[in-house]
């Protein structure tokens, strides 16, 4: 953005010790939109004062966050929000300059490698084994327990880069590939888990599940490792946690709810006083997705 006299004046006031003055200056800078970010980055590079640099960093973060909020609103408003698009928006919270095209290329390579091994004669379990074998054996995807001190484990771009994620991020990658390959696998909201299930369901009827969707599930997949579980295994889990297995736990999660869950869990990585504002921002994004 061309540096006008107003922008120059605003930049001179960024170091003002009066909080009210700085707040007014900040709001005006934010109102100018993300086009002013290169100007702020140049100011940061030419400012020796660390306290002022921190203020500039926060301004840049707020600008990116405002844009991200708008992006989430547009994503939610789509007739059928796609899971990959939502997951990439979550990545942009931490990596606003994300190279989306490179990620799409990586996922397309994965999709093609799996598609080449699939055919119409495979059983549901054989289909799933193909996907699992390529993802966990060929690409060496690893799963780790949810650790809130490792925020990158929640982000799809880092999962693709490091081949390591937790149940939620690995599960989202698995679901994205299933969606691209028309494999009827969906996440189900089993308590304290992020588990996938293979549904015996025709395409296009996900919004109209049976009164007890458990009867449409053929088996379950743990996205940490790709391990397959039976209904008996899941029943045993419910007994262990002393929770009755009601029908609501077996209803396919919709895309918006999955991304909302990801935001809620990701926010727990920022519970320290220093990063508390990030937790608040992520929870605001999750609330934005309330239906």
Short mmCIF file of C-alpha atoms in Angstrom, two decimals, residues 132-276:
data_model
loop_
_atom_site.label_atom_id
_atom_site.label_comp_id
_atom_site.label_asym_id
_atom_site.label_seq_id
_atom_site.Cartn_x
_atom_site.Cartn_y
_atom_site.Cartn_z
CA UNK A 132 -4.70 -47.36 5.16
CA UNK A 133 -1.73 -49.24 3.70
CA UNK A 134 -0.75 -46.38 1.39
CA UNK A 135 -1.27 -43.69 4.02
CA UNK A 136 0.45 -45.39 6.97
CA UNK A 137 2.92 -47.74 5.27
CA UNK A 138 3.84 -46.02 2.01
CA UNK A 139 3.67 -42.42 3.29
CA UNK A 140 4.67 -43.47 6.84
CA UNK A 141 1.98 -41.37 8.51
CA UNK A 142 2.37 -41.63 12.29
CA UNK A 143 -0.11 -40.91 15.04
CA UNK A 144 0.63 -39.36 18.42
CA UNK A 145 -1.52 -38.86 21.48
CA UNK A 146 -3.15 -35.43 21.72
CA UNK A 147 -0.57 -33.11 23.25
CA UNK A 148 -1.58 -29.50 23.76
CA UNK A 149 2.05 -28.41 23.89
CA UNK A 150 2.37 -29.45 20.22
CA UNK A 151 0.02 -27.13 18.27
CA UNK A 152 1.48 -28.23 14.91
CA UNK A 153 0.04 -31.72 15.47
CA UNK A 154 -3.43 -30.22 14.90
CA UNK A 155 -2.60 -28.59 11.56
CA UNK A 156 -3.00 -30.38 8.23
CA UNK A 157 -0.11 -28.57 6.53
CA UNK A 158 2.31 -29.76 9.25
CA UNK A 159 0.89 -33.28 9.17
CA UNK A 160 1.65 -33.44 5.44
CA UNK A 161 5.11 -31.98 6.03
CA UNK A 162 6.19 -34.11 9.02
CA UNK A 163 3.93 -37.16 8.42
CA UNK A 164 2.89 -36.94 12.07
CA UNK A 165 -0.38 -35.83 13.59
CA UNK A 166 -2.88 -36.64 16.31
CA UNK A 167 -6.18 -38.46 15.93
CA UNK A 168 -8.03 -35.32 14.81
CA UNK A 169 -5.59 -34.08 12.16
CA UNK A 170 -4.78 -37.57 10.85
CA UNK A 171 -8.51 -38.27 10.83
CA UNK A 172 -9.23 -35.14 8.81
CA UNK A 173 -6.59 -36.12 6.23
CA UNK A 174 -8.14 -39.61 6.06
CA UNK A 175 -11.64 -38.14 5.62
CA UNK A 176 -10.49 -35.70 2.92
CA UNK A 177 -9.07 -38.60 0.91
CA UNK A 178 -12.23 -40.68 1.44
CA UNK A 179 -14.33 -37.78 0.21
CA UNK A 180 -12.20 -37.42 -2.94
CA UNK A 181 -12.43 -41.18 -3.56
CA UNK A 182 -16.16 -41.58 -2.76
CA UNK A 183 -15.47 -43.98 0.10
CA UNK A 184 -18.34 -43.72 2.64
CA UNK A 185 -16.25 -43.18 5.75
CA UNK A 186 -17.26 -40.49 8.25
CA UNK A 187 -16.25 -39.35 11.73
CA UNK A 188 -18.57 -40.32 14.60
CA UNK A 189 -18.77 -38.45 17.93
CA UNK A 190 -17.82 -41.29 20.27
CA UNK A 191 -16.90 -39.73 23.65
CA UNK A 192 -13.23 -38.82 24.24
CA UNK A 193 -12.21 -40.17 20.84
CA UNK A 194 -11.96 -39.11 17.22
CA UNK A 195 -13.00 -42.29 15.43
CA UNK A 196 -14.00 -42.96 11.82
CA UNK A 197 -16.67 -45.38 10.65
CA UNK A 198 -17.43 -47.09 7.34
CA UNK A 199 -21.16 -46.61 6.62
CA UNK A 200 -23.28 -48.82 4.42
CA UNK A 201 -24.99 -45.77 2.98
CA UNK A 202 -25.71 -44.46 -0.50
CA UNK A 203 -24.03 -41.18 -1.59
CA UNK A 204 -26.11 -38.07 -0.96
CA UNK A 205 -28.08 -39.34 2.05
CA UNK A 206 -25.70 -38.34 4.84
CA UNK A 207 -28.16 -35.77 6.12
CA UNK A 208 -30.84 -38.46 6.54
CA UNK A 209 -29.30 -41.20 8.69
CA UNK A 210 -31.38 -44.00 10.16
CA UNK A 211 -32.91 -43.65 13.62
CA UNK A 212 -30.08 -45.89 14.85
CA UNK A 213 -27.11 -45.27 12.53
CA UNK A 214 -25.07 -47.89 14.41
CA UNK A 215 -26.78 -50.52 12.24
CA UNK A 216 -25.36 -48.89 9.11
CA UNK A 217 -21.76 -49.03 10.34
CA UNK A 218 -19.70 -51.95 9.06
CA UNK A 219 -16.55 -51.24 11.09
CA UNK A 220 -14.51 -48.45 12.69
CA UNK A 221 -11.05 -47.02 11.95
CA UNK A 222 -8.61 -45.46 14.41
CA UNK A 223 -6.92 -42.59 12.50
CA UNK A 224 -3.91 -42.75 14.81
CA UNK A 225 -2.77 -45.97 13.14
CA UNK A 226 -5.42 -47.08 10.65
CA UNK A 227 -6.36 -50.02 12.87
CA UNK A 228 -9.85 -51.42 12.28
CA UNK A 229 -12.27 -52.05 15.15
CA UNK A 230 -15.50 -54.04 15.29
CA UNK A 231 -18.78 -53.04 16.93
CA UNK A 232 -17.89 -55.43 19.75
CA UNK A 233 -14.66 -53.49 20.38
CA UNK A 234 -16.61 -50.23 20.53
CA UNK A 235 -19.25 -51.74 22.85
CA UNK A 236 -16.44 -52.83 25.17
CA UNK A 237 -15.07 -49.27 25.16
CA UNK A 238 -18.47 -47.86 26.19
CA UNK A 239 -18.65 -50.33 29.07
CA UNK A 240 -15.16 -49.33 30.18
CA UNK A 241 -16.04 -45.63 30.33
CA UNK A 242 -19.48 -46.38 31.86
CA UNK A 243 -21.40 -44.46 29.19
CA UNK A 244 -24.50 -45.94 27.49
CA UNK A 245 -23.98 -46.18 23.69
CA UNK A 246 -26.90 -44.03 22.50
CA UNK A 247 -27.69 -43.53 18.80
CA UNK A 248 -26.34 -39.94 18.82
CA UNK A 249 -22.78 -41.26 19.24
CA UNK A 250 -23.00 -43.08 15.90
CA UNK A 251 -24.45 -40.33 13.74
CA UNK A 252 -21.99 -39.05 11.10
CA UNK A 253 -20.44 -35.71 12.12
CA UNK A 254 -20.99 -32.98 9.56
CA UNK A 255 -18.09 -30.98 8.14
CA UNK A 256 -18.79 -27.81 10.12
CA UNK A 257 -18.90 -29.73 13.41
CA UNK A 258 -15.55 -31.43 12.63
CA UNK A 259 -13.85 -28.08 12.00
CA UNK A 260 -15.50 -26.61 15.08
CA UNK A 261 -14.14 -29.53 17.13
CA UNK A 262 -10.68 -28.99 15.63
CA UNK A 263 -10.76 -25.28 16.59
CA UNK A 264 -11.89 -26.08 20.14
CA UNK A 265 -9.13 -28.63 20.66
CA UNK A 266 -6.49 -26.48 18.92
CA UNK A 267 -7.39 -23.56 21.22
CA UNK A 268 -6.30 -25.61 24.23
CA UNK A 269 -2.71 -25.28 23.03
CA UNK A 270 -2.79 -21.61 24.07
CA UNK A 271 -3.78 -21.57 27.73
CA UNK A 272 -0.76 -19.61 28.98
CA UNK A 273 -1.13 -15.93 29.93
CA UNK A 274 1.13 -14.95 27.04
CA UNK A 275 -0.95 -16.81 24.43
CA UNK A 276 -4.37 -16.45 26.02
#
